[in-house]
Short mmCIF file of C-alpha atoms in Angstrom, two decimals:
data_model
loop_
_atom_site.label_atom_id
_atom_site.label_comp_id
_atom_site.label_asym_id
_atom_site.label_seq_id
_atom_site.Cartn_x
_atom_site.Cartn_y
_atom_site.Cartn_z
CA MET A 164 3.67 143.78 -112.44
CA LYS A 165 1.32 145.19 -109.80
CA HIS A 166 0.57 143.34 -106.58
CA ILE A 167 -2.83 143.40 -104.83
CA LEU A 168 -3.50 142.13 -101.32
CA SER A 169 -7.15 141.08 -101.59
CA ILE A 170 -8.77 140.45 -98.19
CA GLN A 171 -12.29 139.10 -98.51
CA SER A 172 -14.36 135.94 -98.42
CA HIS A 173 -13.70 132.66 -100.20
CA VAL A 174 -16.26 130.12 -101.36
CA VAL A 175 -15.27 126.63 -102.45
CA PHE A 176 -18.27 126.26 -104.77
CA GLY A 177 -19.33 129.16 -106.95
CA TYR A 178 -18.15 132.73 -107.23
CA ALA A 179 -18.15 135.44 -104.56
CA GLY A 180 -15.50 137.43 -102.73
CA ASN A 181 -11.96 136.46 -103.67
CA LYS A 182 -13.31 133.69 -105.88
CA ALA A 183 -15.05 136.31 -108.03
CA ALA A 184 -12.29 138.94 -107.95
CA THR A 185 -8.97 137.09 -108.07
CA PHE A 186 -9.09 135.48 -111.52
CA PRO A 187 -10.29 138.64 -113.32
CA MET A 188 -7.55 140.71 -111.64
CA GLN A 189 -4.99 138.07 -112.66
CA LEU A 190 -6.31 138.15 -116.22
CA LEU A 191 -5.62 141.89 -116.20
CA GLY A 192 -2.03 141.28 -115.17
CA ALA A 193 -2.11 141.72 -111.40
CA ASP A 194 -0.37 139.41 -108.95
CA VAL A 195 -3.14 138.80 -106.41
CA TRP A 196 -2.33 137.87 -102.81
CA ALA A 197 -5.66 136.38 -101.73
CA LEU A 198 -6.24 136.42 -97.97
CA ASN A 199 -9.60 134.91 -97.06
CA THR A 200 -11.66 136.39 -94.23
CA VAL A 201 -13.91 133.34 -94.27
CA GLN A 202 -13.87 129.98 -96.01
CA PHE A 203 -17.40 128.86 -96.79
CA SER A 204 -18.74 125.98 -98.84
CA ASN A 205 -20.83 128.46 -100.88
CA HIS A 206 -22.11 132.01 -100.58
CA THR A 207 -24.70 132.83 -97.92
CA GLN A 208 -27.52 133.61 -100.34
CA TYR A 209 -28.16 129.90 -100.79
CA GLY A 210 -29.60 130.17 -97.29
CA LYS A 211 -27.29 127.52 -95.84
CA TRP A 212 -23.57 126.98 -95.87
CA LYS A 213 -20.70 125.35 -94.02
CA GLY A 214 -17.30 126.71 -93.09
CA GLU A 215 -15.64 129.11 -90.71
CA VAL A 216 -14.45 132.64 -90.14
CA LEU A 217 -10.69 133.17 -90.03
CA PRO A 218 -9.71 133.23 -86.33
CA LYS A 219 -9.14 136.57 -84.64
CA GLY A 220 -5.62 137.93 -85.15
CA LEU A 221 -4.71 135.67 -88.06
CA ILE A 222 -5.12 138.34 -90.76
CA GLY A 223 -2.46 140.47 -89.11
CA GLU A 224 -0.26 137.47 -88.38
CA ILE A 225 -0.26 136.40 -92.03
CA VAL A 226 0.60 139.90 -93.21
CA GLN A 227 3.39 140.08 -90.62
CA GLY A 228 4.74 136.93 -92.26
CA ILE A 229 4.92 138.72 -95.60
CA LEU A 230 6.58 141.67 -93.89
CA GLY A 231 9.04 139.27 -92.29
CA ILE A 232 10.34 138.16 -95.68
CA ASP A 233 10.58 141.81 -96.80
CA ARG A 234 7.95 141.52 -99.53
CA LEU A 235 5.19 143.75 -98.18
CA LYS A 236 6.92 146.69 -99.88
CA LEU A 237 5.86 145.15 -103.23
CA CYS A 238 2.17 145.59 -102.44
CA ASN A 239 0.56 148.28 -104.59
CA ALA A 240 -2.97 148.06 -103.23
CA VAL A 241 -5.18 146.55 -100.57
CA LEU A 242 -8.68 145.47 -101.57
CA SER A 243 -11.13 144.56 -98.82
CA GLY A 244 -14.58 143.04 -99.16
CA TYR A 245 -16.76 140.70 -97.11
CA MET A 246 -15.62 140.46 -93.51
CA GLY A 247 -16.50 137.63 -91.17
CA SER A 248 -16.54 139.63 -87.94
CA ALA A 249 -16.39 143.19 -86.66
CA ASP A 250 -12.90 142.48 -85.27
CA GLN A 251 -11.65 141.88 -88.81
CA VAL A 252 -12.39 145.48 -89.76
CA GLN A 253 -9.78 146.79 -87.31
CA GLU A 254 -7.36 144.03 -88.35
CA ILE A 255 -7.66 145.06 -91.98
CA ILE A 256 -7.16 148.73 -91.21
CA ASP A 257 -4.03 147.79 -89.27
CA VAL A 258 -2.89 145.89 -92.38
CA VAL A 259 -3.56 148.94 -94.56
CA HIS A 260 -1.33 150.98 -92.26
CA GLU A 261 1.43 148.35 -92.48
CA VAL A 262 1.22 148.23 -96.27
CA LYS A 263 1.32 152.01 -96.62
CA LYS A 264 4.26 152.14 -94.22
CA ALA A 265 6.10 149.63 -96.41
CA ASN A 266 4.97 151.31 -99.65
CA PRO A 267 3.69 154.89 -99.23
CA GLU A 268 2.32 154.81 -102.80
CA ALA A 269 -0.05 151.92 -102.06
CA ILE A 270 -3.80 152.56 -102.21
CA TYR A 271 -6.77 151.09 -100.34
CA LEU A 272 -10.04 150.19 -102.06
CA CYS A 273 -12.77 149.35 -99.57
CA ASP A 274 -15.78 147.44 -100.86
CA PRO A 275 -17.96 148.05 -97.77
CA VAL A 276 -20.06 144.88 -97.71
CA MET A 277 -22.76 145.55 -95.11
CA GLY A 278 -25.18 142.78 -95.91
CA HIS A 279 -28.63 142.72 -97.41
CA PRO A 280 -30.88 140.41 -95.35
CA ASP A 281 -33.72 140.63 -97.88
CA LYS A 282 -31.41 139.08 -100.47
CA GLY A 283 -29.83 136.61 -98.06
CA CYS A 284 -26.48 138.38 -97.79
CA ILE A 285 -25.60 137.95 -94.12
CA VAL A 286 -22.80 139.77 -92.29
CA ALA A 287 -21.83 139.50 -88.65
CA GLU A 288 -23.11 141.89 -86.00
CA GLY A 289 -21.12 145.10 -85.75
CA VAL A 290 -19.50 144.91 -89.19
CA LYS A 291 -21.58 147.74 -90.66
CA GLU A 292 -20.79 150.08 -87.79
CA ALA A 293 -17.08 149.19 -87.81
CA LEU A 294 -16.84 149.83 -91.53
CA CYS A 295 -18.32 153.31 -91.13
CA GLU A 296 -16.18 154.16 -88.13
CA LEU A 297 -12.86 152.61 -89.12
CA ALA A 298 -12.67 151.75 -92.82
CA VAL A 299 -14.36 154.68 -94.54
CA PRO A 300 -11.93 157.30 -93.13
CA GLU A 301 -8.97 155.22 -94.35
CA ALA A 302 -10.22 154.39 -97.83
CA ASP A 303 -8.74 155.98 -100.93
CA ILE A 304 -11.53 154.39 -102.99
CA LEU A 305 -14.97 153.30 -101.83
CA ALA A 306 -17.18 150.97 -103.86
CA PRO A 307 -20.65 150.95 -102.26
CA ASN A 308 -23.91 149.60 -103.59
CA LEU A 309 -27.10 151.63 -103.11
CA VAL A 310 -27.76 150.40 -99.57
CA GLU A 311 -24.17 151.14 -98.52
CA LEU A 312 -24.26 154.53 -100.26
CA ARG A 313 -27.16 155.55 -98.02
CA VAL A 314 -25.48 154.31 -94.85
CA ILE A 315 -22.05 155.82 -95.51
CA SER A 316 -23.32 159.19 -96.74
CA GLY A 317 -26.03 159.47 -94.10
CA GLN A 318 -28.23 160.86 -96.86
CA PRO A 319 -31.62 159.77 -98.19
CA VAL A 320 -31.06 158.36 -101.66
CA GLU A 321 -34.40 157.90 -103.39
CA ASN A 322 -33.63 159.37 -106.81
CA PHE A 323 -30.74 160.09 -109.18
CA GLU A 324 -30.10 163.63 -107.90
CA GLN A 325 -29.89 162.41 -104.32
CA ALA A 326 -27.43 159.71 -105.40
CA ILE A 327 -25.15 162.42 -106.80
CA THR A 328 -25.47 164.40 -103.57
CA ALA A 329 -24.56 161.30 -101.56
CA VAL A 330 -21.45 160.72 -103.67
CA LYS A 331 -20.39 164.34 -103.14
CA THR A 332 -20.92 163.93 -99.40
CA ILE A 333 -18.57 160.93 -99.30
CA LEU A 334 -15.96 162.71 -101.42
CA ALA A 335 -16.09 165.58 -98.94
CA LYS A 336 -15.05 163.14 -96.22
CA GLY A 337 -11.70 162.75 -97.99
CA VAL A 338 -12.31 159.66 -100.12
CA LYS A 339 -10.64 160.18 -103.49
CA LYS A 340 -12.94 158.03 -105.64
CA VAL A 341 -16.43 156.64 -105.12
CA LEU A 342 -17.61 153.83 -107.40
CA VAL A 343 -21.34 153.23 -106.96
CA LYS A 344 -21.66 149.71 -108.30
CA HIS A 345 -25.42 149.69 -108.84
CA LEU A 346 -27.98 152.49 -108.66
CA SER A 347 -30.85 149.99 -108.63
CA ASN A 348 -34.23 151.75 -108.49
CA VAL A 349 -32.80 155.28 -108.16
CA GLY A 350 -31.27 155.27 -111.63
CA LYS A 351 -32.42 157.43 -114.49
CA GLU A 352 -33.81 154.50 -116.49
CA LYS A 353 -35.61 151.67 -114.72
CA ASP A 354 -34.86 149.03 -117.36
CA THR A 355 -31.07 149.48 -117.43
CA PHE A 356 -28.13 148.81 -115.09
CA GLU A 357 -26.51 152.08 -114.00
CA MET A 358 -23.33 153.02 -112.15
CA LEU A 359 -21.71 156.22 -110.94
CA LEU A 360 -18.08 157.20 -110.51
CA GLY A 361 -17.27 160.23 -108.40
CA THR A 362 -13.82 161.82 -108.19
CA THR A 363 -12.46 165.23 -107.30
CA ASP A 364 -12.83 166.08 -111.01
CA GLY A 365 -16.54 165.32 -111.24
CA ILE A 366 -19.15 162.57 -111.39
CA TRP A 367 -19.72 160.22 -114.31
CA HIS A 368 -22.68 157.98 -115.14
CA ILE A 369 -22.70 154.84 -117.25
CA THR A 370 -25.56 152.64 -118.42
CA ARG A 371 -25.50 149.07 -119.69
CA PRO A 372 -28.21 146.45 -120.34
CA LEU A 373 -30.10 144.91 -117.45
CA TYR A 374 -30.37 141.16 -117.82
CA ALA A 375 -33.15 138.96 -116.50
CA PHE A 376 -32.30 136.15 -114.08
CA LYS A 377 -34.41 133.60 -112.23
CA LEU A 378 -32.03 134.14 -109.32
CA GLN A 379 -29.83 137.25 -109.27
CA PRO A 380 -26.16 136.17 -109.38
CA VAL A 381 -23.96 136.89 -106.37
CA GLY A 382 -20.44 138.29 -106.51
CA VAL A 383 -21.08 140.98 -109.12
CA GLY A 384 -19.89 143.73 -106.77
CA ASP A 385 -16.72 141.78 -105.91
CA LEU A 386 -16.04 141.30 -109.61
CA THR A 387 -16.66 144.99 -110.29
CA SER A 388 -14.36 146.28 -107.54
CA GLY A 389 -11.55 143.94 -108.54
CA ILE A 390 -11.62 144.86 -112.21
CA PHE A 391 -11.79 148.59 -111.43
CA LEU A 392 -8.78 148.40 -109.10
CA ALA A 393 -6.73 146.33 -111.55
CA ASN A 394 -7.51 148.84 -114.30
CA LEU A 395 -6.31 151.76 -112.18
CA LEU A 396 -3.10 149.94 -111.28
CA ASN A 397 -2.56 149.24 -114.97
CA GLY A 398 -2.41 152.98 -115.58
CA LYS A 399 -5.86 153.59 -117.02
CA SER A 400 -7.45 156.95 -116.27
CA ASP A 401 -10.41 157.02 -113.90
CA ILE A 402 -12.85 157.15 -116.82
CA GLU A 403 -11.06 154.47 -118.84
CA ALA A 404 -11.05 152.21 -115.79
CA PHE A 405 -14.75 152.92 -115.18
CA GLU A 406 -15.77 152.22 -118.77
CA HIS A 407 -13.73 149.04 -119.10
CA THR A 408 -15.12 147.78 -115.79
CA ALA A 409 -18.72 148.39 -116.84
CA ASN A 410 -18.18 146.72 -120.21
CA ALA A 411 -16.26 143.72 -118.85
CA VAL A 412 -18.87 143.08 -116.15
CA ASN A 413 -21.60 143.47 -118.75
CA GLU A 414 -20.08 140.63 -120.77
CA VAL A 415 -19.92 138.39 -117.70
CA MET A 416 -23.57 139.13 -116.98
CA ARG A 417 -24.60 138.56 -120.60
CA LEU A 418 -22.94 135.15 -120.73
CA THR A 419 -24.30 134.25 -117.30
CA SER A 420 -27.81 135.15 -118.43
CA GLN A 421 -27.44 133.08 -121.57
CA SER A 422 -26.23 130.10 -119.55
CA GLU A 423 -29.34 130.17 -117.31
CA LEU A 424 -27.06 129.23 -114.40
CA TYR A 425 -27.06 130.87 -110.94
CA GLU A 426 -23.30 131.36 -110.56
CA LEU A 427 -21.33 133.97 -112.49
CA GLN A 428 -19.77 132.55 -115.65
CA ILE A 429 -16.40 134.20 -115.09
CA ILE A 430 -14.32 131.47 -116.73
CA ALA A 431 -16.50 131.43 -119.84
CA ALA A 432 -16.16 135.22 -120.05
CA ARG A 433 -12.37 135.31 -119.65
CA ASN A 434 -11.68 136.69 -123.13
CA GLU A 435 -14.46 139.26 -122.79
CA ILE A 436 -13.04 140.46 -119.47
CA LEU A 437 -9.82 141.31 -121.27
CA ASN A 438 -11.42 142.75 -124.40
CA PRO A 439 -15.15 143.40 -124.03
CA THR A 440 -17.24 143.28 -127.18
CA CYS A 441 -19.45 146.13 -125.99
CA HIS A 442 -18.27 149.72 -125.64
CA TYR A 443 -20.65 151.65 -123.39
CA LYS A 444 -19.41 155.15 -122.58
CA ALA A 445 -19.52 157.20 -119.42
CA VAL A 446 -21.18 160.64 -119.40
CA LYS A 447 -20.24 163.43 -117.01
CA VAL A 448 -23.26 164.46 -114.95
CA ALA A 449 -21.79 166.72 -112.25
#
């Protein structure tokens, strides 16, 4: 069994952060150690919420507790997502160092959540800058959305070719894999949902249906990163992991669309996450 230390947000109601990623990773056979950067009543895109950010220093203290019982060596991967403060970025990087010291084979997947004010995704001041300065250089795998792809690469990304160039730029920084979770309006086809995977072996593109929602569900990126990481730890090749991730997330989105509910229907899609009905294939583009 593989063990994943997943450090990201938690919502009591709904699905985002660890709430969106933990169950799917468990379904795929991973033992998930969920460490919550914040505990909120609901995700921030409702426009109001209650809760608190984990106090400064507590992330490291909790991980030191795991080290103290000699179990940190079991950790195969660290997954980071939404962070409640800029200070937490450094804390998480310190944790990555501790994990890799205990298990040199462990990997770090950074989902660099930088916020999207237009959509109501709010992150604390300084988080974006800290992610670029501290987390990106340490990441084995990066999983940006389009906004984050532009920031991290420092490149204009206004079309498909520029998206590929941006992925290559990030790979040149030393990141081993770049999973672009959503190409949005720079994709090849405007009426589909498109993703890219870049590795040292090339860049692959995959397309799946784009579903209509009254309100766009939150937590899709968290779900995507978690499934991709679990697939890699399960021994799937990069392309197998990419394809299964796209297909599993597609099934969650399909069932969520059919439900006409705002929150992701992860529980209803549990069987489809394991064995997706659809079989969309990745195509090498660079």
